[in-house]
Coordinates of C-alpha atoms and ligand atoms in Angstrom, one line a residue:
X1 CA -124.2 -58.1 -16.8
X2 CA -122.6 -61.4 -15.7
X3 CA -123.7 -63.3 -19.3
X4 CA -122.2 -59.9 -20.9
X5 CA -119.0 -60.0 -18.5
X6 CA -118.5 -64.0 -19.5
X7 CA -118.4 -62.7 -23.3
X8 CA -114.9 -63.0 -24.5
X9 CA -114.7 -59.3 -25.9
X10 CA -112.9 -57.0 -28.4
X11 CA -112.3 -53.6 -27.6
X12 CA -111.6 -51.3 -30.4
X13 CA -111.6 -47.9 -29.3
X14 CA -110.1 -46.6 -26.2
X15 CA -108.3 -43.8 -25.3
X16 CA -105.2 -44.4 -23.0
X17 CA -105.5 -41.8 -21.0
X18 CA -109.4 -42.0 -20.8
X19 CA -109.3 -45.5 -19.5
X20 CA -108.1 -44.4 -16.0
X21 CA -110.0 -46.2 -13.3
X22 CA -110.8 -44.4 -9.8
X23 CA -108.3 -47.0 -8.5
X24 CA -105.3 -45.7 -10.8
X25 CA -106.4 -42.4 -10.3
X26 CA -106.3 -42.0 -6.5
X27 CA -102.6 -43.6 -7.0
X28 CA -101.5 -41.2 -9.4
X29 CA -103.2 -38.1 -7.1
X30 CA -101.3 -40.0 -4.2
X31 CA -98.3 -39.8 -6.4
X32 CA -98.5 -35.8 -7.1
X33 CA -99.3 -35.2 -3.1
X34 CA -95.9 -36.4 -2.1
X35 CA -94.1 -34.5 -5.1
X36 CA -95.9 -31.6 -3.1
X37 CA -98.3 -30.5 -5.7
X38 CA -101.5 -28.4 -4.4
X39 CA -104.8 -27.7 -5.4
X40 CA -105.7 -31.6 -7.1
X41 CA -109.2 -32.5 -7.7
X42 CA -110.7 -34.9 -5.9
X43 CA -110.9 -38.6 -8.0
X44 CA -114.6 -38.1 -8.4
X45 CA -114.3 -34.9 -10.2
X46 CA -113.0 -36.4 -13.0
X47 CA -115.5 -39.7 -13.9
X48 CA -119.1 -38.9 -14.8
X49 CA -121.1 -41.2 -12.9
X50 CA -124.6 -42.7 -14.4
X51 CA -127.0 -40.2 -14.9
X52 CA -125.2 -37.3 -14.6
X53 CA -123.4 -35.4 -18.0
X54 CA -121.0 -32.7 -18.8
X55 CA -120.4 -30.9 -22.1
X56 CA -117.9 -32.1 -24.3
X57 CA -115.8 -29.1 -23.8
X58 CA -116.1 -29.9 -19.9
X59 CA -114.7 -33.7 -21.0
X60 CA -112.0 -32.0 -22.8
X61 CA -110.8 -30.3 -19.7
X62 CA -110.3 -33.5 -17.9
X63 CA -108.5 -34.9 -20.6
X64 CA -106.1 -31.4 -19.7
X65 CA -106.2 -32.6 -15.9
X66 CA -105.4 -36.5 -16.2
X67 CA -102.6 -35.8 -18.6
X68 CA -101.3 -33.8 -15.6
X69 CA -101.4 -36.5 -13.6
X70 CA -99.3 -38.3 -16.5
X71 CA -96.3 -36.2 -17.4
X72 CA -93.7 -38.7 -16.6
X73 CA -92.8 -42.3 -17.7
X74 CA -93.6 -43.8 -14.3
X75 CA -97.1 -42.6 -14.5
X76 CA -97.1 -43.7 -18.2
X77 CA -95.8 -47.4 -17.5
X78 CA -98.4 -47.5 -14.6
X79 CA -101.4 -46.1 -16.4
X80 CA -101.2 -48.3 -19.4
X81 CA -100.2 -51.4 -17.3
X82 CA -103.7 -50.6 -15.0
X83 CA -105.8 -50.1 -18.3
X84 CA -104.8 -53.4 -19.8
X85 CA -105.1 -55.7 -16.6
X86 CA -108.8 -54.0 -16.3
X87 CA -109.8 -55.0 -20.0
X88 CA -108.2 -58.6 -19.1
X89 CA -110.6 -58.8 -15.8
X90 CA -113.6 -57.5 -18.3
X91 CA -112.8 -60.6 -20.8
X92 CA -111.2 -58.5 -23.1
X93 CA -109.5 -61.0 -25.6
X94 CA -108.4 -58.3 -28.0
X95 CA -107.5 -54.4 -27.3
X96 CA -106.8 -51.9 -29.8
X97 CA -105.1 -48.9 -27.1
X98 CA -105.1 -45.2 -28.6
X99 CA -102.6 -42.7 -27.4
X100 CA -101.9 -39.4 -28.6
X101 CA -97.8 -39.5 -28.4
X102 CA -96.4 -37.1 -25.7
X103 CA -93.2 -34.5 -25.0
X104 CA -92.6 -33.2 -21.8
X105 CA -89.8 -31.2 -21.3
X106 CA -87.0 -32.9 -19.4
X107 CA -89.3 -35.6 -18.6
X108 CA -90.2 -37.5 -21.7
X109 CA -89.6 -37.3 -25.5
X110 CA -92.6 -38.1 -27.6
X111 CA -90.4 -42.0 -28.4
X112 CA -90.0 -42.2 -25.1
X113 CA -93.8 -42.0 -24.0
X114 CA -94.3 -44.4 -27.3
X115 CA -91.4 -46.9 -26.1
X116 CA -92.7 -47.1 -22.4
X117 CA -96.2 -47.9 -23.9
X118 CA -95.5 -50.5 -26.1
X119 CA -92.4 -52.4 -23.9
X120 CA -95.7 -52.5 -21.2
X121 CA -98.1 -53.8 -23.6
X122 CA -95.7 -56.7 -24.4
X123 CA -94.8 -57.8 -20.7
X124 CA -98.5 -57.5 -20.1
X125 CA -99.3 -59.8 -22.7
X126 CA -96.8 -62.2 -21.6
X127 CA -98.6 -63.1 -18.8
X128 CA -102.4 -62.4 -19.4
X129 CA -105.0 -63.9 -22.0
X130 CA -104.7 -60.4 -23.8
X131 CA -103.9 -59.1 -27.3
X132 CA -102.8 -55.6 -27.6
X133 CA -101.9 -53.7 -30.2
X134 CA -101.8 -49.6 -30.5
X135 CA -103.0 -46.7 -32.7
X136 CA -101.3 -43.3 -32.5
X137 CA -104.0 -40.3 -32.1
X138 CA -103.1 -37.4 -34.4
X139 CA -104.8 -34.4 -32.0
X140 CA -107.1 -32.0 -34.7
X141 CA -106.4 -29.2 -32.7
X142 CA -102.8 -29.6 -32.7
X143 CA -101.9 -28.4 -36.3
X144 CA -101.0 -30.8 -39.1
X145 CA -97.4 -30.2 -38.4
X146 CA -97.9 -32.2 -35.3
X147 CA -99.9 -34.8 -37.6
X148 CA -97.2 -35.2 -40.0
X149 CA -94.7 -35.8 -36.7
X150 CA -97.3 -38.8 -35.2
X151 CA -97.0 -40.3 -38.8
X152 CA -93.7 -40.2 -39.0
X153 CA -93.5 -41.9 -35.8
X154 CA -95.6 -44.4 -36.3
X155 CA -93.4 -45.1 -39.7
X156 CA -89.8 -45.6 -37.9
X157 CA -91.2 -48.2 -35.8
X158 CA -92.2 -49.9 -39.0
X159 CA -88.6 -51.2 -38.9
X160 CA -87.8 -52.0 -35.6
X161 CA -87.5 -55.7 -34.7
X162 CA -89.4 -55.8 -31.9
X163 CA -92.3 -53.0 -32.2
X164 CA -92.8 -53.3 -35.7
X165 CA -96.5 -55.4 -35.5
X166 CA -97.2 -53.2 -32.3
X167 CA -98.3 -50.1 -34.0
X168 CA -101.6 -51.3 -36.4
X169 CA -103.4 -47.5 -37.0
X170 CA -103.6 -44.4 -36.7
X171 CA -106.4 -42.9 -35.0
X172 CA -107.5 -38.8 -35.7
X173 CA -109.7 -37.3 -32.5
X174 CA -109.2 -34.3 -30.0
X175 CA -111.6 -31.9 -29.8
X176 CA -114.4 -31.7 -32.9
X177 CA -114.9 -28.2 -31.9
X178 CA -111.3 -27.3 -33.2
X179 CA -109.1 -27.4 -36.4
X180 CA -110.7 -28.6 -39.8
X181 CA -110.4 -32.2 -40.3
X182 CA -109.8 -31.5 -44.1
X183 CA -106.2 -30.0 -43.4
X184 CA -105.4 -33.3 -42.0
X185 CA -106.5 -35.4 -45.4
X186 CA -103.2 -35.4 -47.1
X187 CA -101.4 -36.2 -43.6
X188 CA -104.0 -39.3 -43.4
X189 CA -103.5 -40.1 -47.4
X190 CA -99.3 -40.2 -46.2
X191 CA -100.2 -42.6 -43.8
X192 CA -102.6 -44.7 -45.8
X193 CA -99.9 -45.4 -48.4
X194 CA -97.2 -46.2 -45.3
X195 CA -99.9 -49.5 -44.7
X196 CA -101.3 -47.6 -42.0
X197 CA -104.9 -48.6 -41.3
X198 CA -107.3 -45.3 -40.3
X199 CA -109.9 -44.9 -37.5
X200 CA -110.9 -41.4 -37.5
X201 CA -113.4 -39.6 -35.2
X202 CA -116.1 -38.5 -38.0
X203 CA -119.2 -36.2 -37.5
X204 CA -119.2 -36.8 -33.8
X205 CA -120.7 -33.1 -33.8
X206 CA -123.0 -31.7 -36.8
X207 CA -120.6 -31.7 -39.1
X208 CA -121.4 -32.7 -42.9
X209 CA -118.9 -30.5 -44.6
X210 CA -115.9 -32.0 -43.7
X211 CA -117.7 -35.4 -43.2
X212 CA -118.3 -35.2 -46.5
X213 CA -114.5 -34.6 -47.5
X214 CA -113.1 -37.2 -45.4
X215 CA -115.5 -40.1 -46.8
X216 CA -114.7 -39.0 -50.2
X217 CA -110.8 -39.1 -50.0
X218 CA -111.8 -42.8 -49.2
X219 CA -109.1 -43.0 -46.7
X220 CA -111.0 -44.1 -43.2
X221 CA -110.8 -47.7 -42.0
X222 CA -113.3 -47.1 -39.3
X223 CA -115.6 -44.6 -38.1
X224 CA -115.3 -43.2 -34.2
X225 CA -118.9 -42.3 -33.2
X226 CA -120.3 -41.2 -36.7
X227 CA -123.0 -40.0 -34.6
X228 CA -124.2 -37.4 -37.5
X229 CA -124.4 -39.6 -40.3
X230 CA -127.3 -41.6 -40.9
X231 CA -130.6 -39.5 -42.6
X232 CA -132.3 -40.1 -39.3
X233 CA -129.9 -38.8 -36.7
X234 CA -129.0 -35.1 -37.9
X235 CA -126.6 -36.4 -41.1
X236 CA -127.6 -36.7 -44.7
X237 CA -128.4 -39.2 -47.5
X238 CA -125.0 -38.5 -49.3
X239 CA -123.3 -39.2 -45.9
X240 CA -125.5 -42.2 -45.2
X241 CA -124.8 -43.7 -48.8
X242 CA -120.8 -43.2 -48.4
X243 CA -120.6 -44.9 -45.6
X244 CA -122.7 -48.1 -46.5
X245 CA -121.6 -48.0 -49.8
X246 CA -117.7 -48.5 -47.9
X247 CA -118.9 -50.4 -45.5
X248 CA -117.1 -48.3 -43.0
X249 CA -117.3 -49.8 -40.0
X250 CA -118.5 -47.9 -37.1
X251 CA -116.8 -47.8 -33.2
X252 CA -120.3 -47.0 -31.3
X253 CA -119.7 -45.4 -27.7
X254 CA -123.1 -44.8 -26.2
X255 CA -122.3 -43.8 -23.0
X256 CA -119.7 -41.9 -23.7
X257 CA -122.0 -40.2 -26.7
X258 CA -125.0 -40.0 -23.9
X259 CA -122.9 -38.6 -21.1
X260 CA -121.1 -35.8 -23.1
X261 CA -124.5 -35.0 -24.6
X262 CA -124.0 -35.1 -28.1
X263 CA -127.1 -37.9 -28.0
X264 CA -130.1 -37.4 -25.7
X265 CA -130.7 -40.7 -24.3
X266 CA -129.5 -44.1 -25.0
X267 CA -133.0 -45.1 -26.6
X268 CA -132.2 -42.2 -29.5
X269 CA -128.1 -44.0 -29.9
X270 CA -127.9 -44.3 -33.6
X271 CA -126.7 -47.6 -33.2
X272 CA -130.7 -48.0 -33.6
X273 CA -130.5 -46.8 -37.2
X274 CA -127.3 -48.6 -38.1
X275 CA -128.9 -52.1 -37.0
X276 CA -131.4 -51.8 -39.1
X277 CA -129.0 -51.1 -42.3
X278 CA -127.3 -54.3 -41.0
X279 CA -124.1 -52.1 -40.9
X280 CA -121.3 -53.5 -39.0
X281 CA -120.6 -51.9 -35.9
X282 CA -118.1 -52.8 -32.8
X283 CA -120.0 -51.7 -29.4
X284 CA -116.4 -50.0 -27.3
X285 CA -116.1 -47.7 -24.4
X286 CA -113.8 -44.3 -25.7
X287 CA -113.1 -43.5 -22.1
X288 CA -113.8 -46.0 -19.7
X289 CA -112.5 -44.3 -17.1
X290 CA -113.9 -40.8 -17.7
X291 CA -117.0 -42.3 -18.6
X292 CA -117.5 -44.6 -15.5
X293 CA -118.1 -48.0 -17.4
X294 CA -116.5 -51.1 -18.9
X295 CA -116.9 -53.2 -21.9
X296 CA -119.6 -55.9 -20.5
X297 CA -121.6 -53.0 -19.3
X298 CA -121.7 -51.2 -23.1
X299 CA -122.5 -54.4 -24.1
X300 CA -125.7 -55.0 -21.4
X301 CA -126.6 -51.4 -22.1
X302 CA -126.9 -51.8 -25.5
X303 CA -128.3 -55.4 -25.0
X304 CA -131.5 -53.9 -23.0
X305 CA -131.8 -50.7 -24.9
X306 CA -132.1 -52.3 -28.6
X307 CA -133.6 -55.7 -27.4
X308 CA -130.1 -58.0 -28.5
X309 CA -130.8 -61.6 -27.7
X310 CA -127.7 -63.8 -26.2
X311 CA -126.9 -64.5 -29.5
X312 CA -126.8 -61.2 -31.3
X313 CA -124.1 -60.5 -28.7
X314 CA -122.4 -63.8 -30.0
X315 CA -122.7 -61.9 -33.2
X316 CA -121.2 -59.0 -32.4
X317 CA -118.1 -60.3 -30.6
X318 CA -117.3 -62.3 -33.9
X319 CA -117.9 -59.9 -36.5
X320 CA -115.7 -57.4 -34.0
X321 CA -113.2 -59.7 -35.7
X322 CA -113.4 -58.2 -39.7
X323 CA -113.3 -54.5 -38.1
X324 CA -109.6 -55.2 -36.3
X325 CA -106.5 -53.5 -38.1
X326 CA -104.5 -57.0 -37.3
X327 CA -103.6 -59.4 -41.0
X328 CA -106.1 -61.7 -42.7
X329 CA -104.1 -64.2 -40.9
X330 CA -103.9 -63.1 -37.4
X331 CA -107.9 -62.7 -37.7
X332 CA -108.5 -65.9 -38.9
X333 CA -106.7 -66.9 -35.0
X334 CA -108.6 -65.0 -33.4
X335 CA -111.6 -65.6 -34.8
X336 CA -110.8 -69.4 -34.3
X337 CA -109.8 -68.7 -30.5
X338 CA -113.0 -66.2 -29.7
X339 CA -115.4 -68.8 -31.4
X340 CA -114.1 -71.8 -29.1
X341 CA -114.3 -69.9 -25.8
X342 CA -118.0 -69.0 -27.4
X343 CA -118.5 -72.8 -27.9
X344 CA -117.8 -73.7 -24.2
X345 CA -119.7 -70.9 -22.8
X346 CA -123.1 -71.9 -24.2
Ligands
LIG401 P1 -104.7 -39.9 -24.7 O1 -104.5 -39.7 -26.2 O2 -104.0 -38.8 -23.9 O3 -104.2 -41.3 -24.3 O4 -106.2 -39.9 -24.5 C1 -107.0 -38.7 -24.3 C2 -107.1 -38.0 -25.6 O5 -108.0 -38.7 -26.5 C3 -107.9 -36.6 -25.4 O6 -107.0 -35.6 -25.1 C4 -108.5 -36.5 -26.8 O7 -107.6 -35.9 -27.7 C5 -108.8 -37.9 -27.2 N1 -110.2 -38.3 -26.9 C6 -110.6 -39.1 -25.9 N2 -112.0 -39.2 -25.9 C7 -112.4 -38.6 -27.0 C8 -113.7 -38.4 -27.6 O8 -114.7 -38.9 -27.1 N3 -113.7 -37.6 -28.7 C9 -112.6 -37.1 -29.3 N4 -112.8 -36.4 -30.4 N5 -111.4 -37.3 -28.8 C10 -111.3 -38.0 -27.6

């Protein structure tokens, strides 16, 4: 764990609000108490610790419960302040955040929620060794209405002087068990001709029908999970040719993947299979908070399940580069800076 904690690290995909540590958590259940609020869960009731598993629906609901916990800008400057000084402790050099933009009524617009996010990620990259940038999540089981409002969004701070580079993607999860992901394609095909770069949850539950539609509109930048893709892990050939034939990049999440149940163990990931195709693929944590892991220990996970020598990790932590939604030019930087802290590490 220590050699994988020492990696400097990119993090790809990681939901906001699933990134809660216990720590934050127990502040922000502190924090309800004293507004008087009854009947909260203890802290432990909403991580799943090694070994144990819950049903994705079961994950959902403490999605339902932490966003409780975070209906007001206070919480929301706190939570994502707490999320990025943990990544910074975990060597995370590069952080692509994901939120799903929120309104609460007489609380916080949906700008609001957006504005207190990003004005945090800049004063925390003032003063720690971090980049951060931000994805909106469109929610599939909110309606494409509500997509076409996340885009729209993510467009007006395309002219504002100070968020403008902030916002890199858009990012399309919620709950696979809800809504069709092909009503969303012409919301995604908007935001694709905005400049907007696409990671969208794909076949993270049997799913080749609309699998299928989404890889053929040729629209996604990267794949969440893509768990039900490849011939050899419940997915098809077609499936399995789109996505090499793209060379869609794939966010792999095997915890998360293991402890929700939609893989059996960590030996039967299909980040296996997509080795062997020599498929690129960024190891990140979806929820590290929910999940009850970090970055270094994906990366030592995955290291002792698949057999990755020191430096196949090396590897992966460079080529985490090409999959980033930042400019040819603000990879080439970063490349440059995550290959010299490589250099004095060895
Ligand atoms: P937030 O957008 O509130 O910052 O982060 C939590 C939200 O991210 C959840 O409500 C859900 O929509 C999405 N999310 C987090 N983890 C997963 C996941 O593993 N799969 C999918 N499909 N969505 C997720």
């Amino acid at each position: 764990l220590s050699y994988c904690k020492s990696l400097p690290k990119i993090e790809l995909h990681a939901h906001l609000t699933g990134s809660l540590s216990d720590e934050t958590v127990l502040r922000l259940l502190e924090a309800k108490r004293k507004e008087g609020a009854v009947n909260l869960p203890e802290s432990a009731e909403l991580t799943i610790q090694r070994g144990h598993n819950r049903t994705l629906e079961e994950c959902f609901k403490l999605f339902g419960i932490l966003h409780c916990l975070t209906d007001n800008l206070e919480a929301v400057k706190k939570i994502t302040r707490d999320v990025i000084r943990e990544f910074v402790s975990d060597n995370v050099r590069y952080l692509e955040l994901r939120t799903t933009p929120k309104f609460i009524p007489d609380k916080m617009t949906k700008k609001d929620y957006i504005d207190t996010v990003l004005d945090t990620m800049i004063e925390e990259m003032k003063t720690n060794n971090i980049i951060v940038r931000l994805l909106l999540s469109i929610d599939r089981s909110r309606g494409v209405d509500d997509a076409r409002n996340t885009v729209q969004l993510a467009k007006d701070y395309t002219t504002h002087e100070i968020y403008k580079t902030l916002i890199c993607g858009i990012d399309v999860s919620g709950n696979p068990q809800s809504g069709k992901l092909t009503d969303y394609i012409c919301v995604l095909e908007e935001a694709k001709k905005c400049g907007f770069r696409l990671a969208v949850h794909l076949a993270e539950i049997p799913s080749e029908e609309e699998t299928l539609a989404v890889l053929k509109a040729n629209i996604v930048d990267r794949i969440g999970h893509g768990t039900f893709i490849h011939l050899a892990s419940g997915g098809s050939q077609e499936l399995l040719d789109l996505v090499k034939h793209y060379q869609i990049p794939l966010e792999v999440c095997v915890s998360s993947n293991v402890k929700s149940g939609t893989v059996k163990n960590v030996q039967d990931h299909h980040l296996g299979l997509w080795r062997k195709e020599d498929h690129p693929l960024v190891i990140c944590t979806d929820d590290k908070g929910i999940f009850s892991t970090s970055l270094s220990e994906e990366y030592c996970i995955c290291a002792e399940t698949f057999d990755l020598s020191k430096s196949d990790l090396i590897k992966m932590c460079i080529s985490a580069v090409e999959s980033t939604f930042l400019s040819h030019h603000e990879k080439h930087q970063l490349r440059l800076s995550i290959q010299d802290e490589l250099n004095s590490l060895k």
